[in-house]
Coordinates of C-alpha atoms and ligand atoms in Angstrom, one line a residue:
M1 CA 81.1 68.3 110.7
A2 CA 84.2 69.8 112.6
L3 CA 83.6 71.1 115.7
L4 CA 87.4 72.5 116.3
E5 CA 89.9 72.7 113.6
T6 CA 93.2 74.3 113.1
T7 CA 94.9 74.6 110.0
G8 CA 98.7 76.3 109.9
L9 CA 98.9 77.0 113.3
T10 CA 102.6 78.2 114.3
A11 CA 103.4 79.6 117.9
S12 CA 106.3 81.0 119.1
Y13 CA 108.4 82.1 122.4
G14 CA 110.2 84.7 121.6
D15 CA 112.4 83.5 118.2
F16 CA 111.8 80.5 119.3
Q17 CA 109.4 78.4 117.3
A18 CA 107.3 76.0 119.3
L19 CA 104.6 75.0 116.6
F20 CA 104.8 74.3 112.6
G21 CA 101.7 74.5 110.9
V22 CA 99.5 71.9 112.7
D23 CA 96.2 70.9 111.0
I24 CA 93.7 69.0 113.9
T25 CA 90.1 68.4 113.8
V26 CA 87.9 67.5 116.9
G27 CA 84.5 66.4 115.6
I28 CA 80.8 66.6 118.2
G29 CA 81.3 63.8 120.7
E30 CA 84.9 63.1 119.8
T31 CA 87.6 61.8 122.3
I32 CA 91.3 62.9 120.2
A33 CA 94.8 61.8 122.6
I34 CA 97.9 64.2 121.3
I35 CA 100.4 62.6 121.9
G36 CA 104.6 63.0 122.3
A37 CA 107.6 63.1 123.9
N38 CA 108.7 66.2 126.3
G39 CA 108.9 68.9 124.6
A40 CA 107.0 68.1 121.3
G41 CA 104.5 71.0 121.6
K42 CA 101.6 69.4 123.3
T43 CA 100.8 71.9 126.0
T44 CA 102.1 74.9 123.3
L45 CA 98.8 73.7 120.9
M46 CA 96.6 72.9 124.3
R47 CA 97.5 76.6 125.5
S48 CA 96.9 78.6 121.6
I49 CA 93.9 76.6 121.2
S50 CA 92.4 78.2 124.7
G51 CA 93.5 81.7 124.1
V52 CA 96.2 81.4 127.4
L53 CA 99.5 81.7 124.6
A54 CA 98.4 84.6 122.4
N55 CA 100.8 85.1 119.5
A56 CA 99.6 81.9 117.6
A57 CA 99.4 82.2 113.9
G58 CA 97.0 80.1 111.3
S59 CA 94.0 79.5 111.9
I60 CA 91.6 77.9 114.9
L61 CA 88.4 77.6 114.0
Y62 CA 85.3 76.5 116.5
R63 CA 81.7 76.3 115.0
D64 CA 83.1 77.7 111.7
E65 CA 84.4 80.9 113.7
P66 CA 87.8 82.2 114.0
I67 CA 89.1 82.0 117.5
G68 CA 92.4 82.4 117.3
A69 CA 92.4 86.5 118.3
L70 CA 90.1 86.0 121.1
P71 CA 91.2 85.8 124.7
A72 CA 91.4 83.2 126.9
P73 CA 87.8 84.3 129.2
D74 CA 86.1 84.8 126.1
I75 CA 86.9 81.0 124.6
L76 CA 86.0 80.0 127.6
A77 CA 83.1 81.3 127.6
R78 CA 82.7 79.7 124.4
G79 CA 82.5 76.3 126.0
I80 CA 86.0 74.8 125.8
A81 CA 87.8 74.8 129.5
M82 CA 91.3 73.3 129.9
V83 CA 92.6 71.1 132.9
P84 CA 95.8 72.5 132.5
E85 CA 99.6 70.9 132.9
G86 CA 100.5 70.7 136.4
R87 CA 96.9 71.0 137.4
K88 CA 97.3 74.7 138.7
L89 CA 94.1 75.1 141.6
F90 CA 94.2 77.7 144.3
P91 CA 96.5 76.3 147.5
S92 CA 94.8 78.3 150.0
L93 CA 91.0 77.3 148.7
S94 CA 89.3 74.6 149.8
V95 CA 88.1 71.7 147.6
E96 CA 85.0 72.9 146.8
E97 CA 86.1 76.9 146.8
N98 CA 88.3 75.2 143.4
L99 CA 85.3 73.8 141.8
L100 CA 83.2 76.5 142.0
I101 CA 86.1 78.8 140.7
G102 CA 85.4 77.0 137.3
R103 CA 81.1 77.9 137.4
Y104 CA 82.8 81.8 136.8
G105 CA 84.3 81.5 133.6
R106 CA 81.1 80.0 132.1
K107 CA 77.3 80.3 133.9
V108 CA 76.0 77.9 131.9
D109 CA 73.5 74.8 133.1
G110 CA 74.2 71.5 132.4
P111 CA 75.4 68.3 133.4
W112 CA 78.1 69.2 135.6
T113 CA 77.5 71.2 139.5
L114 CA 78.6 70.4 142.8
D115 CA 76.8 67.5 143.1
S116 CA 77.3 65.4 140.2
I117 CA 81.6 66.3 140.3
F118 CA 80.8 64.8 143.8
A119 CA 78.7 61.7 141.8
L120 CA 81.6 61.1 139.8
F121 CA 84.9 61.4 142.3
P122 CA 82.9 60.5 145.4
I123 CA 86.2 61.3 147.3
L124 CA 86.1 65.3 146.5
K125 CA 82.8 64.5 148.7
E126 CA 84.6 63.9 151.5
R127 CA 87.0 66.1 151.5
R128 CA 85.1 68.8 150.1
H129 CA 86.3 71.4 153.2
N130 CA 89.7 70.6 153.1
P131 CA 92.0 72.6 151.4
S132 CA 93.1 71.3 148.1
T133 CA 97.2 71.2 149.1
A134 CA 95.8 68.6 151.8
L135 CA 94.9 66.4 148.8
S136 CA 97.3 63.1 147.2
G137 CA 98.3 64.3 143.6
G138 CA 94.9 62.4 142.1
Q139 CA 93.1 63.8 144.1
Q140 CA 94.3 67.0 143.6
Q141 CA 94.2 65.9 139.7
M142 CA 90.2 65.0 140.0
V143 CA 89.7 69.0 141.0
A144 CA 91.0 70.2 138.8
I145 CA 89.4 67.9 136.1
G146 CA 86.1 68.9 138.1
R147 CA 86.3 72.7 138.1
A148 CA 86.9 72.4 134.0
L149 CA 83.8 70.2 134.0
M150 CA 82.0 73.1 136.3
S151 CA 81.9 75.2 132.6
N152 CA 79.7 72.0 131.5
P153 CA 82.4 72.6 128.5
E154 CA 81.9 71.3 124.9
V155 CA 85.6 71.0 124.4
L156 CA 87.5 69.6 127.3
L157 CA 91.5 69.5 127.2
C158 CA 93.0 68.0 129.1
D159 CA 97.4 68.7 129.2
E160 CA 99.0 65.3 131.1
I161 CA 96.6 64.5 133.2
S162 CA 98.2 61.0 134.3
L163 CA 101.3 62.9 135.4
G164 CA 103.1 61.6 137.8
L165 CA 100.2 59.9 139.2
A166 CA 100.4 55.5 140.1
P167 CA 98.7 53.7 137.7
V168 CA 95.9 52.6 140.2
V169 CA 95.5 56.2 139.7
V170 CA 95.6 56.8 137.0
R171 CA 93.0 55.0 136.4
D172 CA 90.3 56.1 139.1
I173 CA 90.5 59.3 137.2
Y174 CA 90.0 57.9 133.5
A175 CA 87.4 55.4 134.6
A176 CA 85.7 58.4 134.7
F177 CA 85.9 59.7 131.5
P178 CA 82.8 57.2 129.8
R179 CA 80.5 59.4 132.5
I180 CA 82.0 62.5 130.4
R181 CA 82.0 61.0 126.8
E182 CA 78.0 60.4 127.9
T183 CA 77.3 64.1 128.3
G184 CA 78.1 64.9 124.4
A185 CA 81.3 67.0 124.8
S186 CA 84.2 66.1 122.4
I187 CA 88.0 65.1 125.0
V188 CA 91.2 66.1 123.7
I189 CA 93.2 64.4 125.6
V190 CA 97.9 64.8 126.1
E191 CA 98.7 61.8 127.3
Q192 CA 102.8 60.2 126.9
D193 CA 101.2 57.3 128.3
I194 CA 100.4 56.1 124.7
A195 CA 98.6 53.0 126.0
Q196 CA 96.3 55.1 127.6
A197 CA 96.3 57.3 125.3
L198 CA 95.0 54.3 122.8
K199 CA 92.6 52.6 124.8
V200 CA 90.7 56.0 125.8
A201 CA 90.8 58.0 122.3
D202 CA 89.0 57.6 118.9
R203 CA 91.8 59.2 116.8
V204 CA 95.3 60.0 118.0
Y205 CA 97.7 62.6 116.7
C206 CA 101.4 62.3 117.5
M207 CA 103.3 65.3 117.3
M208 CA 107.3 65.3 117.5
E209 CA 109.1 69.0 117.5
G210 CA 105.8 71.1 116.7
R211 CA 105.0 69.1 114.0
V212 CA 102.0 66.4 113.3
T213 CA 104.0 62.8 112.3
L214 CA 101.3 61.0 112.5
S215 CA 97.2 60.4 112.6
G216 CA 94.6 58.0 112.4
A217 CA 92.3 56.4 114.2
A218 CA 93.8 54.4 117.2
A219 CA 92.3 51.0 116.6
D220 CA 94.2 51.6 112.8
L221 CA 97.8 52.6 114.3
S222 CA 100.3 49.9 114.8
R223 CA 103.3 50.5 117.7
D224 CA 105.8 50.3 115.0
D225 CA 103.7 53.2 113.6
I226 CA 103.9 54.9 116.5
H227 CA 107.4 54.1 117.5
K228 CA 108.0 55.8 114.0
A229 CA 106.2 59.2 114.6
Y230 CA 107.1 59.2 118.2
F231 CA 110.9 58.7 118.1
G232 CA 111.5 59.1 114.0
T233 CA 111.6 61.3 111.2
E234 CA 108.8 59.8 109.1
H235 CA 105.2 61.2 108.4
H236 CA 102.5 58.7 108.4
E237 CA 99.1 60.2 107.1
L238 CA 96.5 56.8 107.8
A239 CA 93.0 57.2 106.1
Ligands
ATP301 N1 107.7 79.5 128.2 C1 108.3 79.2 127.0 N2 109.0 79.7 126.9 C2 110.1 79.3 125.9 N3 110.5 77.9 125.4 C3 109.4 77.5 125.6 C4 108.2 78.1 126.7 N4 107.4 77.2 127.2 C5 107.8 75.9 126.2 N5 108.8 76.0 125.5 C6 109.7 75.1 124.0 O1 108.9 74.9 123.2 C7 108.7 73.8 123.0 C8 106.9 72.6 122.5 O2 107.2 73.1 124.0 P1 105.4 72.8 125.1 O3 105.7 72.4 126.5 O4 104.5 72.7 124.4 O5 105.9 70.5 124.7 P2 105.1 69.7 125.1 O6 105.2 68.5 124.3 O7 104.3 70.3 126.2 O8 106.2 68.9 126.4 P3 105.9 68.0 127.8 O9 106.0 66.9 127.3 O10 106.9 68.3 128.4 O11 105.2 68.5 128.3 C9 109.8 72.6 123.8 O12 111.3 73.3 122.9 C10 109.7 73.8 125.2 O13 110.8 73.7 125.5
MG302 MG1 103.2 69.4 128.1

């Protein structure tokens, strides 16, 4: 059963149309990766689902209920949390305060508390009283992920969490994902690092110019298929 499903999703910025009928489904406990080049529409898709971008048309169903018209706070309250592109931490607040902000939008008991976030990313415990601006890029990304987890989400949307980070740091961050999956959450990862996406995801969607150009199980996609979908114009759909 699909937990989250978009059908014919379109979105525009003024006169500029950025999404042209995007269909994706996310199952319970499933990890999905959305890949695609700069400007493909990945962030627009994430912002449409999370309600940050309000002008999306088409259908977004969550637990079989339409959520496309709901404002962002309501979507978070229902259990869809986003780790936004560029992290968007509160620079004047400490690490711990940034994490606690994640509780306000959805006060639901679950596996994620300050303590379990600190167990997931121990460096954040050491740095809990530092301003978020004093942290490295990778540590800031951990705070952004932790903040989203503090709402005990059922769906975690992650937009380019590895962007600009050294490979060893990316590895540390992705090392947390098996634990996040264990909680039963569904995860949607936007990722330009295709190898990383294939490693972590059950299924992959490739987008180009506002459309899905390839979708299938990560294990079934060849490098060739992905290359064509990423840069070319052909549409492939794998069973
Ligand atoms: N605020 C905006 N106003 C106008 N156009 C925008 C805006 N944000 C994005 N766009 C355009 O919409 C298209 C899709 O952008 P989007 O940010 O969704 O792509 P993306 O796949 O996330 O790219 P990236 O990998 O660079 O993050 C691009 O052509 C972009 O220029
Ligand atoms: Mg983006």
